[in-house]
Amino acid sequence: MKFAKMRSLNTLRLAQIGQSTRSMQLSSARRQIHATPLQATDGVFKELTEMRVRTPWVEALRKRKEGDINAEEGRTVSKTLADRALTPKKMSDSYHRVVIPLAKDPWLLDTYLNAQGHIRLGTIFMDLDALSGVIAYKHTGENVMTVTAAVDRITIKHPLKELCDLELSGQVTFATGRSSMEISIQVGKAPKEGFQAKKEDILLTCAFTMVSLDPNTKKPMPISPVEVNSPEEKRLFTLGERNYIAKKSQAKIGLRKQTPNDEESDLIHSMWLKQLEYHVIHLSDMITPTADPNNPLCKPPNTYYMSTTTLHSSQIMQPQYRNRHNFMIFGGYLLKSTFELAFCAAAAFSHSRPTFVSLDPSTFENPVPVGSVLYLTATVAYTEPSNGIRPLSSPDGAPNSSGEPESEKEGQTRVQIRIDSKVRNVEHGETKPTGQFNYTFLVDKVVNVVPQTYSEFMIWVDARRRVERVRETTGAGRREGGGNEDRVTE
């Protein structure tokens, strides 16, 4: 009897302990649920992601299998698209504005900050491409496929000096009825409700070229032209037209079609002669030239051969970064990836923290499929120290308000990084180039890059031509907003 009572008492105690343990676990689970805010982001602002990704990946896979059977239906859709009316549209019809509440939402801000607490420009670039897609579809409608063809230029205007809510806004500013359109976007400090953004609050401006395609045949589709109804709209349209003509003419004078001119040939020869001074080159020992200990003109410690500046990266393309049509990676992710590799290349080259100046006109040659492998190669293509023959930001030698040449003060160098990208399927049986991206940074050191091979000299000449075109189109190609003090952007 006594033994039965003890067993009953032990059973009761175990039950009480079990109930207490379950209560603690439940309480702990509740605390974790309440302590951790919901975060669902692929690095792009949620409002823009919802407009870009509308179908779960597993559902997109199922629909693609069904779509392989419905080819006849696809041809009917294509015929309907070709017959649709293309009436002119106002620029304001495509206007779209998004405010990213970075100052109000610390968890959202988490996805935009780097290790130093500065705004990650690569994340902003993803938002820019996502916004350009939203604007493009407001102009074209939902039935066509719109892809990013080129980034005409991203330029820092006034670096942010404090963390704040950001306003992203833009509209179609150039479209003539062909398949392409230019979209102008600006990013700035969000103004108070009912007010316009001040000029000094504009962080950056950019222009994207988008192309509309038939979703089945992938051939270009004509779109509605834009109307011009005010002097400001006329200015924007004229600027877009000028950019369109410039891109056409630049394609005709590329190095694949036009050899280096007399001035460029003289510069190449001059650099080659300088390298002869750096080294004694023996015809019998062309692989590893030996330095001449008696020559005071040996290669300076701040001069680097282009071949030593290269960085590589490779990554598999996951469906979380797909575009609106599900099976290709959206352009913003490529901009982020290329920017961050370019930043690393500039930092490794200069042994300093680079400051972003601009993304020069860059093209997307081929789409990047989900599931493929993306290969990126970064190379320091061109440098222009502040004590160079003609600083990039001041072609006519005019001083700025501080009495020094524009942003290149003593001890600074503009560094242009070229990113070459290619994509391969997982089996690595097919390779395609996907685009070339050209980033310019400012570093607080005097450093120089020197090409050695013919291919490297062509990379150098191509980069120098880009610098010259920036001078011609922007007057100076300057980075406005002064130096690096108190910046909260990379």
Coordinates of C-alpha atoms in Angstrom, one line a residue:
M1 CA 0.0 0.0 0.0
K2 CA 2.8 2.3 1.0
F3 CA 4.7 1.5 -2.2
A4 CA 1.6 2.3 -4.3
K5 CA 1.2 5.8 -2.6
M6 CA 4.9 6.6 -3.3
R7 CA 4.5 5.6 -7.0
S8 CA 1.4 7.8 -7.3
L9 CA 3.2 10.7 -5.7
N10 CA 6.2 10.4 -8.1
T11 CA 3.8 10.2 -11.0
L12 CA 2.1 13.4 -9.9
R13 CA 5.5 15.2 -9.5
L14 CA 6.6 14.1 -12.9
A15 CA 3.4 15.3 -14.4
Q16 CA 3.8 18.7 -12.7
I17 CA 7.4 18.9 -13.9
G18 CA 6.3 18.1 -17.5
Q19 CA 3.6 20.7 -17.4
S20 CA 6.0 23.3 -16.0
T21 CA 8.5 22.5 -18.7
R22 CA 5.9 22.7 -21.5
S23 CA 4.8 26.1 -20.0
M24 CA 8.4 27.4 -20.1
Q25 CA 8.9 26.2 -23.7
L26 CA 5.6 27.8 -24.7
S27 CA 6.5 31.0 -22.9
S28 CA 9.9 31.0 -24.6
A29 CA 8.4 30.5 -28.0
R30 CA 6.0 33.3 -27.4
R31 CA 8.8 35.6 -26.4
Q32 CA 10.8 34.7 -29.5
I33 CA 7.8 35.3 -31.8
H34 CA 7.1 38.7 -30.2
A35 CA 10.8 39.7 -30.1
T36 CA 11.6 39.1 -33.7
P37 CA 9.9 41.3 -36.3
L38 CA 8.8 39.8 -39.6
Q39 CA 11.4 40.4 -42.3
A40 CA 10.8 39.2 -45.9
T41 CA 13.1 40.9 -48.3
D42 CA 15.4 40.0 -51.2
G43 CA 17.3 43.2 -50.8
V44 CA 14.8 45.3 -52.7
F45 CA 12.2 47.5 -51.0
K46 CA 9.1 45.4 -50.4
E47 CA 6.7 47.6 -52.4
L48 CA 8.9 47.3 -55.5
T49 CA 9.5 43.5 -55.0
E50 CA 5.7 42.9 -54.9
M51 CA 5.4 44.7 -58.2
R52 CA 8.3 42.7 -59.7
V53 CA 7.6 39.1 -58.3
R54 CA 4.0 38.2 -58.6
T55 CA 4.1 34.4 -58.8
P56 CA 5.7 31.9 -56.4
W57 CA 8.6 30.1 -57.9
V58 CA 7.0 26.7 -57.6
E59 CA 3.9 28.0 -59.4
A60 CA 6.1 29.5 -62.1
L61 CA 7.7 26.2 -62.7
R62 CA 4.4 24.4 -63.0
K63 CA 3.1 27.1 -65.5
R64 CA 6.2 26.8 -67.6
K65 CA 5.6 23.1 -68.0
E66 CA 2.0 23.8 -69.1
G67 CA 3.1 26.6 -71.3
D68 CA 5.3 24.2 -73.4
I69 CA 2.0 22.5 -74.5
N70 CA 0.1 25.7 -75.2
A71 CA 2.4 27.0 -78.0
E72 CA -0.6 27.7 -80.3
E73 CA -2.2 29.9 -77.7
G74 CA 1.1 31.9 -77.5
R75 CA 1.1 32.6 -81.3
T76 CA -2.5 34.0 -80.9
V77 CA -1.3 36.3 -78.2
S78 CA 1.6 37.5 -80.3
K79 CA -0.7 38.4 -83.2
T80 CA -3.0 40.3 -80.8
L81 CA 0.0 42.3 -79.5
A82 CA 1.1 43.3 -83.0
D83 CA -2.4 44.6 -83.8
R84 CA -2.8 46.7 -80.7
A85 CA -3.2 50.5 -80.9
L86 CA -0.3 52.7 -80.0
T87 CA -1.6 56.1 -79.1
P88 CA 0.8 58.7 -77.7
K89 CA 0.9 59.0 -73.9
K90 CA 1.8 61.8 -71.5
M91 CA 5.1 61.6 -69.6
S92 CA 3.1 62.0 -66.4
D93 CA 1.1 58.9 -67.1
S94 CA 4.1 56.8 -66.3
Y95 CA 5.3 58.8 -63.3
H96 CA 5.9 56.7 -60.2
R97 CA 7.1 57.7 -56.7
V98 CA 8.2 55.5 -53.8
V99 CA 9.3 56.6 -50.4
I100 CA 11.6 54.2 -48.5
P101 CA 11.2 55.0 -44.7
L102 CA 14.8 54.4 -43.7
A103 CA 14.6 56.9 -40.8
K104 CA 11.4 55.5 -39.4
D105 CA 12.0 51.8 -39.7
P106 CA 15.3 50.5 -38.2
W107 CA 14.7 46.9 -39.4
L108 CA 14.3 48.1 -43.0
L109 CA 17.4 50.3 -42.6
D110 CA 19.2 47.1 -41.6
T111 CA 19.0 45.9 -45.2
Y112 CA 20.4 49.1 -46.5
L113 CA 23.5 49.7 -44.2
N114 CA 27.0 48.4 -44.6
A115 CA 29.5 47.7 -41.8
Q116 CA 30.3 51.4 -41.4
G117 CA 26.7 52.4 -41.0
H118 CA 26.6 53.9 -44.5
I119 CA 23.9 53.4 -47.2
R120 CA 24.8 50.5 -49.5
L121 CA 24.6 51.9 -53.0
G122 CA 24.4 48.4 -54.5
T123 CA 21.0 48.0 -52.7
I124 CA 19.8 51.4 -54.0
F125 CA 20.8 50.2 -57.5
M126 CA 18.5 47.2 -57.2
D127 CA 15.7 49.6 -56.2
L128 CA 16.4 51.8 -59.2
D129 CA 16.1 49.0 -61.7
A130 CA 13.0 47.6 -60.0
L131 CA 11.4 51.1 -60.2
S132 CA 12.4 51.5 -63.8
G133 CA 10.5 48.3 -64.5
V134 CA 7.3 49.6 -62.7
I135 CA 7.5 52.8 -64.7
A136 CA 8.0 51.0 -68.0
Y137 CA 4.9 48.8 -67.5
K138 CA 2.8 51.9 -66.7
H139 CA 3.7 53.1 -70.1
T140 CA 3.5 49.9 -72.1
G141 CA 0.8 47.9 -70.3
E142 CA 1.0 44.4 -68.9
N143 CA 1.0 42.3 -72.1
V144 CA 4.5 42.9 -73.3
M145 CA 7.8 41.8 -71.8
T146 CA 10.1 44.7 -70.8
V147 CA 13.8 44.2 -70.0
T148 CA 16.7 46.5 -69.0
A149 CA 18.9 47.1 -72.1
A150 CA 21.3 49.7 -70.7
V151 CA 22.1 52.0 -67.8
D152 CA 23.0 55.2 -69.5
R153 CA 24.6 56.8 -66.4
I154 CA 24.3 56.9 -62.6
T155 CA 25.8 60.0 -61.1
I156 CA 26.2 61.1 -57.5
K157 CA 24.9 64.7 -57.2
H158 CA 24.9 65.5 -53.5
P159 CA 26.1 62.9 -51.0
L160 CA 23.8 62.3 -48.1
K161 CA 25.0 63.8 -44.8
E162 CA 22.4 62.1 -42.6
L163 CA 20.2 59.0 -42.6
C164 CA 16.8 59.9 -43.8
D165 CA 13.8 58.7 -45.7
L166 CA 14.5 58.4 -49.4
E167 CA 12.2 59.3 -52.3
L168 CA 12.7 57.5 -55.6
S169 CA 10.8 58.9 -58.5
G170 CA 10.8 58.8 -62.3
Q171 CA 9.0 58.6 -65.6
V172 CA 9.4 57.8 -69.2
T173 CA 11.1 60.8 -70.8
F174 CA 11.9 59.5 -74.3
A175 CA 10.0 57.1 -76.6
T176 CA 9.3 57.6 -80.3
G177 CA 7.2 54.5 -81.0
R178 CA 10.0 52.1 -81.5
S179 CA 10.6 49.3 -79.0
S180 CA 12.9 51.2 -76.6
M181 CA 12.3 54.0 -74.1
E182 CA 14.4 56.0 -71.8
I183 CA 13.4 56.3 -68.1
S184 CA 14.8 59.1 -66.0
I185 CA 15.0 58.6 -62.2
Q186 CA 16.2 60.6 -59.3
V187 CA 16.8 59.6 -55.6
G188 CA 16.8 62.2 -52.9
K189 CA 15.8 63.1 -49.4
A190 CA 12.1 62.6 -49.0
P191 CA 10.5 66.1 -48.8
K192 CA 7.6 67.0 -46.5
E193 CA 4.1 66.1 -47.8
G194 CA 3.1 68.6 -50.4
F195 CA 6.6 69.9 -51.1
Q196 CA 9.1 69.2 -53.9
A197 CA 12.6 67.9 -53.3
K198 CA 15.2 70.6 -53.1
K199 CA 18.1 70.6 -55.5
E200 CA 20.6 70.1 -52.7
D201 CA 18.6 67.1 -51.4
I202 CA 19.0 65.1 -54.6
L203 CA 21.4 62.2 -54.0
L204 CA 21.7 60.8 -57.5
T205 CA 20.2 60.8 -61.0
C206 CA 20.2 58.1 -63.6
A207 CA 18.7 57.0 -66.9
F208 CA 17.7 53.5 -67.9
T209 CA 17.0 52.2 -71.4
M210 CA 14.2 49.6 -71.4
V211 CA 13.2 47.5 -74.4
S212 CA 9.8 45.9 -74.9
L213 CA 9.6 42.4 -76.3
D214 CA 7.0 39.9 -77.4
P215 CA 6.7 37.5 -74.4
N216 CA 6.6 34.5 -76.7
T217 CA 8.9 35.3 -79.7
K218 CA 11.2 37.6 -77.7
K219 CA 11.3 39.9 -80.7
P220 CA 11.2 43.8 -80.2
M221 CA 7.6 45.2 -80.0
P222 CA 6.7 48.8 -80.8
I223 CA 5.4 50.9 -77.9
S224 CA 3.5 54.2 -77.6
P225 CA 5.4 57.4 -78.1
V226 CA 5.4 60.1 -75.4
E227 CA 3.8 63.5 -75.8
V228 CA 5.7 66.7 -75.1
N229 CA 3.5 69.3 -73.5
S230 CA 5.8 71.7 -71.6
P231 CA 9.3 73.3 -71.8
E232 CA 10.6 71.0 -69.1
E233 CA 9.2 67.9 -70.9
K234 CA 10.8 69.2 -74.1
R235 CA 14.1 69.5 -72.3
L236 CA 13.9 65.9 -71.0
F237 CA 12.8 64.6 -74.4
T238 CA 15.7 66.4 -76.2
L239 CA 18.2 65.0 -73.6
G240 CA 16.9 61.5 -74.2
E241 CA 17.1 62.0 -78.0
R242 CA 20.7 63.1 -77.6
N243 CA 21.5 60.1 -75.6
Y244 CA 19.9 57.8 -78.2
I245 CA 21.9 59.4 -81.0
A246 CA 25.1 59.3 -79.0
K247 CA 24.7 55.5 -78.3
K248 CA 24.2 54.9 -82.0
S249 CA 27.3 56.9 -83.0
Q250 CA 29.5 55.3 -80.2
A251 CA 28.7 51.8 -81.5
K252 CA 30.3 52.9 -84.8
I253 CA 33.5 54.1 -83.3
G254 CA 34.2 51.2 -80.9
L255 CA 37.7 49.6 -81.0
R256 CA 36.2 46.6 -82.7
K257 CA 35.4 48.9 -85.7
Q258 CA 37.9 51.7 -85.4
T259 CA 41.6 51.5 -84.6
P260 CA 43.3 53.8 -82.2
N261 CA 43.7 57.3 -83.6
D262 CA 47.0 59.2 -83.9
E263 CA 46.8 60.7 -80.4
E264 CA 46.0 57.4 -78.8
S265 CA 48.8 55.6 -80.7
D266 CA 51.3 58.2 -79.5
L267 CA 50.1 57.7 -75.9
I268 CA 50.4 53.9 -76.3
H269 CA 54.0 54.3 -77.6
S270 CA 54.9 56.7 -74.9
M271 CA 53.7 54.3 -72.2
W272 CA 55.7 51.5 -73.9
L273 CA 58.8 53.6 -73.8
K274 CA 58.3 54.4 -70.2
Q275 CA 58.1 50.6 -69.4
L276 CA 61.5 50.2 -71.2
E277 CA 62.9 52.7 -68.6
Y278 CA 61.3 50.7 -65.8
H279 CA 63.0 47.4 -66.9
V280 CA 65.9 46.1 -68.9
I281 CA 64.1 43.8 -71.4
H282 CA 66.2 41.1 -73.0
L283 CA 64.8 39.4 -76.1
S284 CA 65.9 36.1 -74.6
D285 CA 64.0 36.7 -71.4
M286 CA 60.6 38.2 -72.3
I287 CA 58.7 36.3 -69.6
T288 CA 60.2 37.8 -66.5
P289 CA 62.1 41.1 -67.3
T290 CA 64.7 42.0 -64.7
A291 CA 64.9 45.5 -63.1
D292 CA 67.9 47.6 -63.8
P293 CA 69.5 48.5 -60.5
N294 CA 71.4 51.3 -62.1
N295 CA 68.3 53.0 -63.5
P296 CA 66.8 55.6 -61.2
L297 CA 63.5 55.4 -63.2
C298 CA 62.4 52.0 -62.0
K299 CA 58.7 51.5 -61.7
P300 CA 57.4 53.8 -58.9
P301 CA 55.8 52.0 -55.9
N302 CA 52.4 53.7 -56.6
T303 CA 52.3 52.3 -60.2
Y304 CA 50.8 48.9 -60.9
Y305 CA 50.6 46.7 -63.9
M306 CA 47.0 46.2 -65.1
S307 CA 47.4 42.4 -65.0
T308 CA 47.9 42.6 -61.2
T309 CA 44.6 44.5 -60.5
T310 CA 42.2 41.8 -61.7
L311 CA 39.5 40.3 -59.3
H312 CA 37.1 37.5 -60.2
S313 CA 33.8 36.2 -58.7
S314 CA 31.4 33.5 -59.6
Q315 CA 27.9 32.7 -58.3
I316 CA 24.9 30.6 -59.1
M317 CA 21.8 32.6 -60.0
Q318 CA 18.9 31.8 -57.6
P319 CA 15.2 32.3 -58.3
Q320 CA 14.8 34.9 -55.4
Y321 CA 16.4 37.5 -57.8
R322 CA 14.3 36.7 -60.8
N323 CA 12.5 39.3 -62.9
R324 CA 8.8 39.9 -63.5
H325 CA 8.8 37.0 -66.1
N326 CA 10.2 34.5 -63.6
F327 CA 13.0 32.8 -65.4
M328 CA 15.7 35.5 -65.9
I329 CA 17.6 37.5 -63.2
F330 CA 16.5 41.1 -63.0
G331 CA 19.0 43.8 -63.9
G332 CA 19.2 45.4 -60.5
Y333 CA 20.8 42.3 -59.0
L334 CA 23.5 42.4 -61.7
L335 CA 24.1 46.1 -60.9
K336 CA 24.5 45.3 -57.2
S337 CA 26.9 42.4 -57.9
T338 CA 29.0 44.3 -60.4
F339 CA 29.2 47.4 -58.2
E340 CA 30.3 45.5 -55.1
L341 CA 33.0 43.7 -57.0
A342 CA 34.2 47.0 -58.6
F343 CA 34.3 48.6 -55.1
C344 CA 36.5 45.7 -53.9
A345 CA 38.8 46.1 -56.9
A346 CA 39.2 49.8 -56.4
A347 CA 39.9 49.3 -52.7
A348 CA 42.5 46.5 -53.3
F349 CA 44.2 48.6 -56.0
S350 CA 44.5 51.8 -53.9
H351 CA 44.7 50.3 -50.4
S352 CA 42.1 52.9 -49.4
R353 CA 38.3 53.2 -49.1
P354 CA 37.0 54.4 -52.5
T355 CA 34.2 56.9 -53.0
F356 CA 31.7 56.1 -55.8
V357 CA 31.5 58.8 -58.5
S358 CA 29.5 57.3 -61.3
L359 CA 28.4 54.3 -63.3
D360 CA 29.2 55.2 -66.9
P361 CA 27.0 54.0 -69.8
S362 CA 26.8 50.2 -69.6
T363 CA 24.9 47.6 -71.6
F364 CA 23.2 44.3 -70.9
E365 CA 24.0 42.1 -73.8
N366 CA 22.3 38.8 -73.0
P367 CA 19.9 37.8 -70.3
V368 CA 21.0 35.8 -67.3
P369 CA 18.9 32.7 -66.7
V370 CA 17.8 31.5 -63.3
G371 CA 20.0 28.5 -62.4
S372 CA 23.0 29.6 -64.5
V373 CA 26.5 30.5 -63.2
L374 CA 27.5 34.2 -63.5
Y375 CA 31.2 35.0 -63.8
L376 CA 32.4 38.5 -63.2
T377 CA 35.9 40.0 -63.8
A378 CA 37.0 43.4 -62.5
T379 CA 40.0 45.2 -63.9
V380 CA 41.4 48.7 -63.2
A381 CA 41.1 50.1 -66.7
Y382 CA 42.2 53.7 -66.3
T383 CA 43.5 56.1 -63.7
E384 CA 43.7 59.9 -63.7
P385 CA 45.6 61.4 -60.7
S386 CA 44.9 65.0 -59.7
N387 CA 48.4 65.9 -60.9
G388 CA 47.8 64.5 -64.4
I389 CA 48.0 66.4 -67.6
R390 CA 44.3 67.2 -67.6
P391 CA 42.1 66.3 -64.6
L392 CA 38.8 64.6 -65.5
S393 CA 36.7 67.1 -63.6
S394 CA 38.2 70.3 -65.0
P395 CA 39.0 70.0 -68.7
D396 CA 39.5 73.8 -69.0
G397 CA 41.5 74.1 -65.8
A398 CA 38.9 76.2 -64.1
P399 CA 39.2 76.1 -60.3
N400 CA 36.3 75.4 -57.9
S401 CA 35.2 77.5 -54.9
S402 CA 38.1 76.1 -52.8
G403 CA 40.7 77.2 -55.5
E404 CA 41.6 73.6 -56.3
P405 CA 40.6 71.6 -59.4
E406 CA 37.1 70.1 -59.0
S407 CA 36.8 67.0 -56.8
E408 CA 40.3 65.9 -57.6
K409 CA 42.3 67.6 -54.9
E410 CA 46.0 67.0 -54.3
G411 CA 46.6 63.3 -53.5
Q412 CA 43.4 62.0 -55.1
T413 CA 42.9 59.8 -58.2
R414 CA 40.0 58.8 -60.3
V415 CA 39.9 55.1 -60.9
Q416 CA 37.8 53.5 -63.6
I417 CA 36.9 49.8 -63.0
R418 CA 35.7 47.7 -65.9
I419 CA 33.5 44.7 -65.1
D420 CA 33.2 42.0 -67.8
S421 CA 30.4 39.5 -67.2
K422 CA 29.5 36.2 -68.8
V423 CA 27.1 33.5 -68.0
R424 CA 27.3 29.7 -68.4
N425 CA 24.8 27.0 -67.8
V426 CA 25.5 24.6 -64.9
E427 CA 26.8 22.0 -67.2
H428 CA 29.2 24.7 -68.6
G429 CA 28.5 23.7 -72.2
E430 CA 27.5 27.2 -73.3
T431 CA 29.0 30.6 -72.6
K432 CA 27.5 34.0 -73.4
P433 CA 28.7 37.6 -72.6
T434 CA 26.1 39.4 -70.5
G435 CA 27.4 42.9 -70.4
Q436 CA 30.2 45.4 -69.6
F437 CA 29.9 47.8 -66.7
N438 CA 32.2 50.8 -66.0
Y439 CA 32.4 52.3 -62.6
T440 CA 34.4 55.3 -61.5
F441 CA 35.6 55.9 -58.0
L442 CA 37.7 58.6 -56.3
V443 CA 40.5 57.4 -53.9
D444 CA 42.6 59.5 -51.5
K445 CA 45.9 58.4 -53.0
V446 CA 47.9 59.0 -56.2
V447 CA 48.0 55.7 -58.0
N448 CA 48.6 54.7 -61.6
V449 CA 47.8 51.7 -63.7
V450 CA 50.0 50.7 -66.6
P451 CA 48.9 48.3 -69.4
Q452 CA 51.5 45.9 -70.8
T453 CA 49.9 43.7 -73.5
Y454 CA 48.0 44.8 -76.6
S455 CA 44.7 43.7 -75.1
E456 CA 45.4 45.7 -72.0
F457 CA 46.3 48.8 -74.1
M458 CA 42.9 48.5 -75.8
I459 CA 41.1 48.3 -72.5
W460 CA 43.0 51.5 -71.4
V461 CA 42.1 53.3 -74.7
D462 CA 38.5 52.3 -74.4
A463 CA 38.3 53.6 -70.8
R464 CA 40.0 56.8 -71.9
R465 CA 37.5 57.3 -74.6
R466 CA 34.7 57.0 -72.1
V467 CA 36.4 59.7 -70.0
E468 CA 36.5 62.0 -73.0
R469 CA 32.9 61.3 -73.9
V470 CA 31.9 62.2 -70.3
R471 CA 33.7 65.5 -70.7
E472 CA 31.9 66.3 -73.9
T473 CA 28.4 65.3 -72.7
T474 CA 28.5 66.7 -69.1
G475 CA 30.9 69.5 -69.5
A476 CA 33.2 68.2 -66.9
G477 CA 32.0 64.8 -65.6
R478 CA 32.4 66.1 -62.1
R479 CA 31.2 64.6 -58.9
E480 CA 29.2 67.3 -57.2
G481 CA 28.8 67.6 -53.5
G482 CA 32.4 68.1 -52.4
G483 CA 34.6 65.6 -50.6
N484 CA 34.0 62.7 -48.2
E485 CA 33.3 64.5 -45.0
D486 CA 30.3 63.3 -43.1
R487 CA 29.0 61.1 -46.0
V488 CA 26.5 58.4 -45.2
T489 CA 26.7 56.8 -48.6
E490 CA 29.5 54.6 -50.0

